[in-house]
């Protein structure tokens, strides 16, 4: 079993010293976290989610265990060893390097000593004891780092040849973009040998019932891919170039390519690409759908319930009509809103007699009244009608 010099030194201190310092553990830990976040960039992200819990627990446990060991030679340290080996493994998994961990531990020790030193002096502790306490604390930090490094190196050894795993984890982080993940993304990108771009496009994939395996061998090193999940997708830094080899080789697959966006917007871009896969119709041919060519359609169809609510508010005068009447007046109203033309122009567009259009326009005036003169009302009507038309055009065929 490894002998830890710091535990021996701490155990040699008076038990009363540990008891006197316990009330200051919370303050010391909070001060350490604040200073580490201020001075170590890898830990400068918000204390939220798993990252926040791990950092806070690591610091609080270190301070509490250090104080509890004072004057306690029989105290077990197995959990401490297991915890900080696990902490080292987390550092590797999250893509941070050992420098950040060692810097944070050293800075934390200085802050903890400054925070607790006044209490030690105020308690009238013998200077010789204070000297041993200082030596013990800094030995404690060295051994804590060494223990974490063991865990880091274990995880590193297990992950030899695991660059694909790191690339997969990197893609998951970018696509999910949890708050405060920027540092982890940067670290994983470095470990995966993938230069982090400022912008990228997300590609949603859909496998047809008779499709062969996806031609992943045609993807360059710059493309990150998740082809095993229920909703496969890619990330590409240069979609026009990197996806070109796929154009004639998809064989039953469909792909929807988002606009190129800042990396922080990757989750929204992926949602847009997946939405585009739901589109069908003569104006959206496959197998590759470029979202940049259908932005208005994707925007109008982004949320079904919003389109329905807009229709409910803007087209409510149609509620009293039959479905056939509603359909005829809807197409006439949309043609008028889009052209603001007269009966002959609208009639030509709809393929009906001008008098028919005049009759329909009178009906619309009776139904909508002054709302046809209000610019905001007209915009709402036009958007609602266009969304309805798009939903009909892109409704998946019935089985």
XYZ file of N, CA and C in Angstrom, residues 115-273:
477
model
N -6.618 31.519 3.877
C -7.933 31.620 4.507
C -7.925 31.104 5.938
N -7.133 30.084 6.215
C -7.147 29.456 7.532
C -6.038 29.946 8.457
N -5.016 30.555 7.896
C -3.874 30.972 8.717
C -4.271 31.916 9.853
N -5.145 32.917 9.619
C -5.526 33.787 10.745
C -6.157 33.024 11.898
N -6.963 32.011 11.600
C -7.604 31.228 12.655
C -6.564 30.429 13.433
N -5.549 29.941 12.704
C -4.479 29.181 13.361
C -3.695 30.082 14.312
N -3.361 31.278 13.828
C -2.606 32.225 14.654
C -3.435 32.669 15.856
N -4.722 32.959 15.606
C -5.606 33.433 16.678
C -5.772 32.388 17.777
N -5.650 31.124 17.397
C -5.808 30.054 18.390
C -4.552 29.857 19.230
N -3.493 30.617 18.931
C -2.268 30.527 19.711
C -1.488 29.248 19.484
N -1.562 28.725 18.271
C -0.856 27.480 17.965
C 0.649 27.741 17.922
N 1.389 26.812 18.450
C 2.847 26.931 18.506
C 3.412 27.074 17.092
N 4.372 27.979 16.888
C 4.964 28.171 15.545
C 5.507 26.892 14.935
N 6.046 26.004 15.766
C 6.573 24.737 15.245
C 5.452 23.891 14.649
N 4.281 23.939 15.287
C 3.121 23.194 14.787
C 2.644 23.811 13.473
N 2.635 25.155 13.424
C 2.224 25.842 12.191
C 3.135 25.453 11.038
N 4.414 25.332 11.314
C 5.372 24.953 10.275
C 5.074 23.548 9.752
N 4.766 22.627 10.662
C 4.434 21.254 10.247
C 3.124 21.256 9.447
N 2.171 22.073 9.896
C 0.884 22.145 9.202
C 1.071 22.641 7.769
N 1.890 23.663 7.599
C 2.134 24.186 6.254
C 2.809 23.132 5.386
N 3.808 22.451 5.955
C 4.500 21.400 5.203
C 3.524 20.296 4.825
N 2.626 19.940 5.763
C 1.657 18.870 5.511
C 0.682 19.248 4.399
N 0.235 20.499 4.396
C -0.744 20.928 3.400
C -0.156 20.886 1.994
N 1.080 21.354 1.861
C 1.668 21.359 0.523
C 2.070 19.957 0.069
N 2.423 19.083 1.016
C 2.653 17.680 0.661
C 1.324 17.036 0.256
N 0.260 17.433 0.936
C -1.079 16.919 0.637
C -1.469 17.261 -0.802
N -1.178 18.479 -1.214
C -1.500 18.903 -2.580
C -0.686 18.103 -3.598
N 0.598 17.921 -3.321
C 1.442 17.160 -4.250
C 0.912 15.743 -4.413
N 0.524 15.123 -3.304
C 0.068 13.740 -3.364
C -1.340 13.636 -3.947
N -2.143 14.643 -3.736
C -3.460 14.671 -4.380
C -3.276 14.719 -5.900
N -2.377 15.579 -6.368
C -2.120 15.675 -7.806
C -1.578 14.358 -8.348
N -0.651 13.735 -7.591
C -0.067 12.471 -8.048
C -1.138 11.392 -8.158
N -2.074 11.371 -7.211
C -3.156 10.387 -7.241
C -4.064 10.622 -8.433
N -4.394 11.897 -8.693
C -5.235 12.224 -9.851
C -4.528 11.869 -11.157
N -3.215 12.081 -11.194
C -2.444 11.751 -12.399
C -2.494 10.248 -12.662
N -2.441 9.449 -11.588
C -2.557 7.993 -11.762
C -3.866 7.651 -12.476
N -4.973 8.262 -12.021
C -6.264 8.004 -12.646
C -6.302 8.492 -14.077
N -5.705 9.655 -14.309
C -5.650 10.226 -15.664
C -4.902 9.281 -16.601
N -3.737 8.805 -16.140
C -2.912 7.938 -16.978
C -3.559 6.575 -17.195
N -4.300 6.082 -16.190
C -5.039 4.835 -16.363
C -6.073 4.982 -17.480
N -6.819 6.089 -17.414
C -7.845 6.331 -18.426
C -7.206 6.523 -19.802
N -6.064 7.175 -19.801
C -5.366 7.417 -21.062
C -4.891 6.104 -21.675
N -4.371 5.212 -20.820
C -3.896 3.920 -21.306
C -5.052 3.084 -21.854
N -6.184 3.144 -21.176
C -7.358 2.387 -21.626
C -7.883 2.907 -22.957
N -7.630 4.190 -23.192
C -8.189 4.820 -24.389
C -7.212 4.871 -25.553
N -6.127 4.096 -25.468
C -5.193 4.076 -26.596
C -5.945 3.638 -27.852
N -5.751 4.358 -28.905
C -6.481 4.055 -30.126
C -7.930 4.481 -30.072
N -8.290 5.322 -29.079
C -9.688 5.707 -28.898
C -10.001 7.071 -29.496
N -9.219 7.486 -30.474
C -9.517 8.766 -31.126
C -10.938 8.790 -31.676
N -11.430 7.689 -32.305
C -12.822 7.705 -32.766
C -13.820 7.948 -31.636
N -13.519 7.401 -30.467
C -14.401 7.615 -29.316
C -14.396 9.076 -28.919
N -13.229 9.691 -28.921
C -13.128 11.097 -28.566
C -13.822 11.976 -29.608
N -13.711 11.610 -30.882
C -14.395 12.373 -31.921
C -15.911 12.249 -31.766
N -16.362 11.061 -31.402
C -17.803 10.862 -31.183
C -18.270 11.704 -29.999
N -17.516 11.689 -28.923
C -17.866 12.492 -27.749
C -17.816 13.974 -28.093
N -16.847 14.372 -28.897
C -16.738 15.766 -29.331
C -17.979 16.172 -30.117
N -18.405 15.313 -31.032
C -19.599 15.620 -31.816
C -20.826 15.740 -30.917
N -20.943 14.848 -29.946
C -22.084 14.903 -29.020
C -22.098 16.217 -28.239
N -20.909 16.638 -27.813
C -20.834 17.897 -27.062
C -21.223 19.086 -27.927
N -20.723 19.121 -29.146
C -21.030 20.243 -30.039
C -22.517 20.267 -30.372
N -23.076 19.085 -30.678
C -24.489 19.014 -31.056
C -25.407 19.307 -29.885
N -24.953 18.963 -28.671
C -25.770 19.239 -27.488
C -25.472 20.593 -26.897
N -24.204 21.056 -27.058
C -23.759 22.363 -26.559
C -24.283 22.676 -25.182
N -23.997 21.816 -24.171
C -24.409 22.170 -22.819
C -23.727 23.444 -22.378
N -24.407 24.215 -21.555
C -23.839 25.496 -21.130
C -22.524 25.254 -20.413
N -21.511 26.009 -20.775
C -20.209 25.867 -20.129
C -19.352 24.762 -20.711
N -19.702 24.241 -21.908
C -18.949 23.136 -22.487
C -17.799 23.592 -23.372
N -17.603 24.893 -23.538
C -16.604 25.386 -24.489
C -15.212 24.840 -24.197
N -14.841 24.818 -22.913
C -13.508 24.333 -22.561
C -13.361 22.852 -22.867
N -14.393 22.061 -22.545
C -14.346 20.622 -22.817
C -14.293 20.354 -24.314
N -15.040 21.136 -25.093
C -15.025 20.974 -26.547
C -13.630 21.246 -27.096
N -13.019 22.322 -26.622
C -11.673 22.663 -27.096
C -10.668 21.573 -26.729
N -10.780 21.057 -25.503
C -9.858 20.013 -25.070
C -10.026 18.732 -25.858
N -11.272 18.322 -26.064
C -11.529 17.103 -26.823
C -11.074 17.251 -28.275
N -11.282 18.430 -28.837
C -10.862 18.657 -30.220
C -9.356 18.474 -30.353
N -8.611 18.997 -29.384
C -7.160 18.829 -29.419
C -6.754 17.374 -29.295
N -7.401 16.657 -28.356
C -7.077 15.250 -28.161
C -7.481 14.376 -29.326
N -8.475 14.807 -30.088
C -8.941 14.023 -31.225
C -8.227 14.406 -32.520
N -7.311 15.369 -32.428
C -6.608 15.809 -33.628
C -7.527 16.472 -34.630
N -8.491 17.211 -34.136
C -9.493 17.849 -35.003
C -9.457 19.348 -34.759
N -8.830 20.125 -35.645
C -8.760 21.580 -35.446
C -10.164 22.167 -35.317
N -10.378 22.906 -34.254
C -11.705 23.445 -33.960
C -12.012 24.610 -34.906
N -13.100 24.498 -35.703
C -13.424 25.582 -36.641
C -14.300 26.638 -35.970
N -14.372 27.797 -36.576
C -15.295 28.815 -36.074
C -16.722 28.532 -36.520
N -16.877 27.932 -37.713
C -18.205 27.657 -38.252
C -18.261 26.222 -38.779
N -19.477 25.707 -38.882
C -19.671 24.356 -39.409
C -21.124 24.211 -39.843
N -21.393 23.150 -40.582
C -22.765 22.808 -40.978
C -23.103 21.447 -40.392
N -24.363 21.264 -40.000
C -24.829 19.983 -39.500
C -25.628 19.292 -40.602
N -25.452 17.984 -40.697
C -26.103 17.199 -41.759
C -26.933 16.102 -41.106
N -28.244 16.196 -41.230
C -29.133 15.146 -40.739
C -29.268 14.073 -41.806
N -29.246 12.818 -41.387
C -29.304 11.692 -42.321
C -30.546 10.846 -42.063
N -31.064 10.269 -43.131
C -32.234 9.390 -43.019
C -32.002 8.182 -43.919
N -32.108 7.001 -43.339
C -31.839 5.763 -44.087
C -33.140 5.193 -44.626
N -33.181 4.952 -45.924
C -34.339 4.335 -46.544
C -34.414 2.858 -46.223
N -35.573 2.244 -46.426
C -35.754 0.834 -46.039
C -34.835 -0.142 -46.771
N -34.423 0.189 -47.978
C -33.573 -0.724 -48.753
C -32.134 -0.223 -48.858
N -31.783 0.765 -48.055
C -30.462 1.388 -48.196
C -29.348 0.483 -47.693
N -28.221 0.545 -48.368
C -27.019 -0.149 -47.902
C -26.392 0.671 -46.775
N -25.272 0.184 -46.248
C -24.576 0.940 -45.212
C -24.140 2.290 -45.760
N -24.103 3.273 -44.877
C -23.699 4.610 -45.293
C -22.251 4.586 -45.776
N -21.934 5.257 -46.872
C -20.560 5.228 -47.420
C -19.600 6.095 -46.617
N -19.360 5.692 -45.374
C -18.530 6.498 -44.469
C -17.106 6.638 -44.959
N -16.651 5.698 -45.798
C -15.276 5.769 -46.293
C -15.056 6.968 -47.201
N -16.162 7.590 -47.652
C -16.023 8.770 -48.512
C -15.904 10.060 -47.711
N -16.057 9.961 -46.397
C -15.972 11.155 -45.556
C -14.513 11.471 -45.251
N -14.136 12.713 -45.356
C -12.781 13.129 -45.011
C -12.578 13.233 -43.511
N -11.328 13.446 -43.098
C -11.007 13.547 -41.676
C -11.661 14.749 -41.011
N -12.049 15.726 -41.806
C -12.660 16.915 -41.214
C -14.099 16.729 -40.812
N -14.708 15.598 -41.183
C -16.121 15.355 -40.889
C -16.243 14.514 -39.623
N -17.071 14.960 -38.689
C -17.415 14.163 -37.512
C -18.737 13.468 -37.793
N -18.868 12.211 -37.377
C -20.056 11.450 -37.741
C -20.576 10.616 -36.584
N -21.889 10.560 -36.464
C -22.582 9.602 -35.608
C -23.542 8.850 -36.517
N -23.163 7.648 -36.912
C -23.957 6.868 -37.858
C -24.692 5.719 -37.187
N -24.511 5.570 -35.868
C -25.087 4.416 -35.167
C -26.351 4.749 -34.380
N -26.590 6.031 -34.128
C -27.751 6.408 -33.341
C -29.043 6.321 -34.143
N -30.178 6.493 -33.470
C -31.473 6.435 -34.174
C -31.671 7.571 -35.160
N -30.970 8.689 -34.949
C -31.036 9.820 -35.867
C -29.608 10.185 -36.284
N -29.034 9.464 -37.227
C -27.630 9.706 -37.601
C -27.423 11.108 -38.150
N -26.208 11.610 -37.940
C -25.902 12.967 -38.408
C -24.405 13.155 -38.535
N -24.048 14.226 -39.232
C -22.643 14.585 -39.456
C -22.428 16.036 -39.078
N -21.154 16.374 -38.876
C -20.730 17.777 -38.785
C -19.638 17.976 -39.813
N -19.778 19.007 -40.640
C -18.775 19.286 -41.668
C -18.399 20.758 -41.644
N -17.096 21.009 -41.778
C -16.624 22.401 -41.784
C -16.819 23.061 -43.145
N -16.842 22.238 -44.206
C -16.955 22.758 -45.571
C -17.906 21.852 -46.342
N -19.212 22.034 -46.176
C -20.164 21.070 -46.757
C -20.076 20.946 -48.267
N -19.874 22.038 -48.983
C -19.838 21.954 -50.443
C -18.709 21.048 -50.922
N -17.562 21.122 -50.245
C -16.417 20.302 -50.658
C -16.480 18.903 -50.058
N -16.746 18.822 -48.770
C -16.646 17.538 -48.075
C -17.799 16.596 -48.390
N -18.939 17.133 -48.804
C -20.076 16.267 -49.121
C -20.156 15.922 -50.609
N -19.341 16.572 -51.417
C -19.392 16.339 -52.866
C -19.235 14.864 -53.240
N -18.306 14.116 -52.598
C -18.161 12.701 -52.985
C -19.399 11.856 -52.692
N -20.293 12.346 -51.834
C -21.464 11.565 -51.450
C -22.605 11.682 -52.447
N -22.608 12.740 -53.247
C -23.783 13.101 -54.046
C -24.356 11.928 -54.828
N -23.507 11.132 -55.447
C -23.987 10.029 -56.280
C -23.872 8.670 -55.598
N -23.583 8.676 -54.282
C -23.304 7.406 -53.604
C -24.211 7.148 -52.403
N -25.256 7.907 -52.258
C -26.083 7.761 -51.056
C -26.962 6.505 -51.107
N -27.385 6.088 -52.285
C -28.053 4.792 -52.455
C -29.107 4.500 -51.389
N -30.147 5.282 -51.367
C -31.233 5.041 -50.421
C -31.206 5.910 -49.189
N -30.141 6.652 -49.004
C -30.042 7.600 -47.893
C -30.498 8.975 -48.370
N -31.036 9.788 -47.454
C -31.297 11.197 -47.717
C -30.496 12.013 -46.699
N -30.074 13.174 -47.140
C -29.290 14.058 -46.266
C -29.849 15.468 -46.371
N -29.903 16.145 -45.232
C -30.300 17.555 -45.208
C -29.171 18.345 -44.570
N -28.690 19.351 -45.277
C -27.515 20.113 -44.855
C -27.956 21.475 -44.342
N -27.612 21.767 -43.098
C -27.966 23.069 -42.527
C -27.120 24.171 -43.139
N -27.515 25.428 -42.953
C -26.590 26.517 -43.301
C -25.319 26.408 -42.460
N -24.233 26.992 -42.926
C -23.005 27.050 -42.142
C -23.161 28.121 -41.069
N -22.958 27.721 -39.810
C -23.248 28.604 -38.680
C -22.075 28.593 -37.701
N -22.002 29.588 -36.789
C -21.011 29.508 -35.704
C -21.204 28.225 -34.914
N -20.124 27.676 -34.402
C -20.181 26.381 -33.731
C -21.189 26.380 -32.578
N -21.339 27.512 -31.908
C -22.282 27.577 -30.785
C -23.724 27.369 -31.232
N -24.009 27.597 -32.527
C -25.369 27.436 -33.056
C -25.597 26.057 -33.666
N -24.662 25.139 -33.457
C -24.784 23.807 -34.052
C -26.064 23.081 -33.625
N -26.497 23.155 -32.360
C -27.742 22.454 -31.996
C -28.944 22.942 -32.799
N -29.072 24.259 -32.965
C -30.189 24.797 -33.750
C -30.062 24.392 -35.215
N -28.833 24.367 -35.717
C -28.619 23.962 -37.108
C -29.027 22.503 -37.317
N -28.727 21.650 -36.341
C -29.104 20.238 -36.462
C -30.622 20.079 -36.424
N -31.287 20.838 -35.562
C -32.756 20.777 -35.531
C -33.341 21.200 -36.879
N -32.750 22.235 -37.481
C -33.224 22.698 -38.784
C -33.025 21.633 -39.851
N -31.867 20.987 -39.842
C -31.592 19.945 -40.837
C -32.556 18.774 -40.666
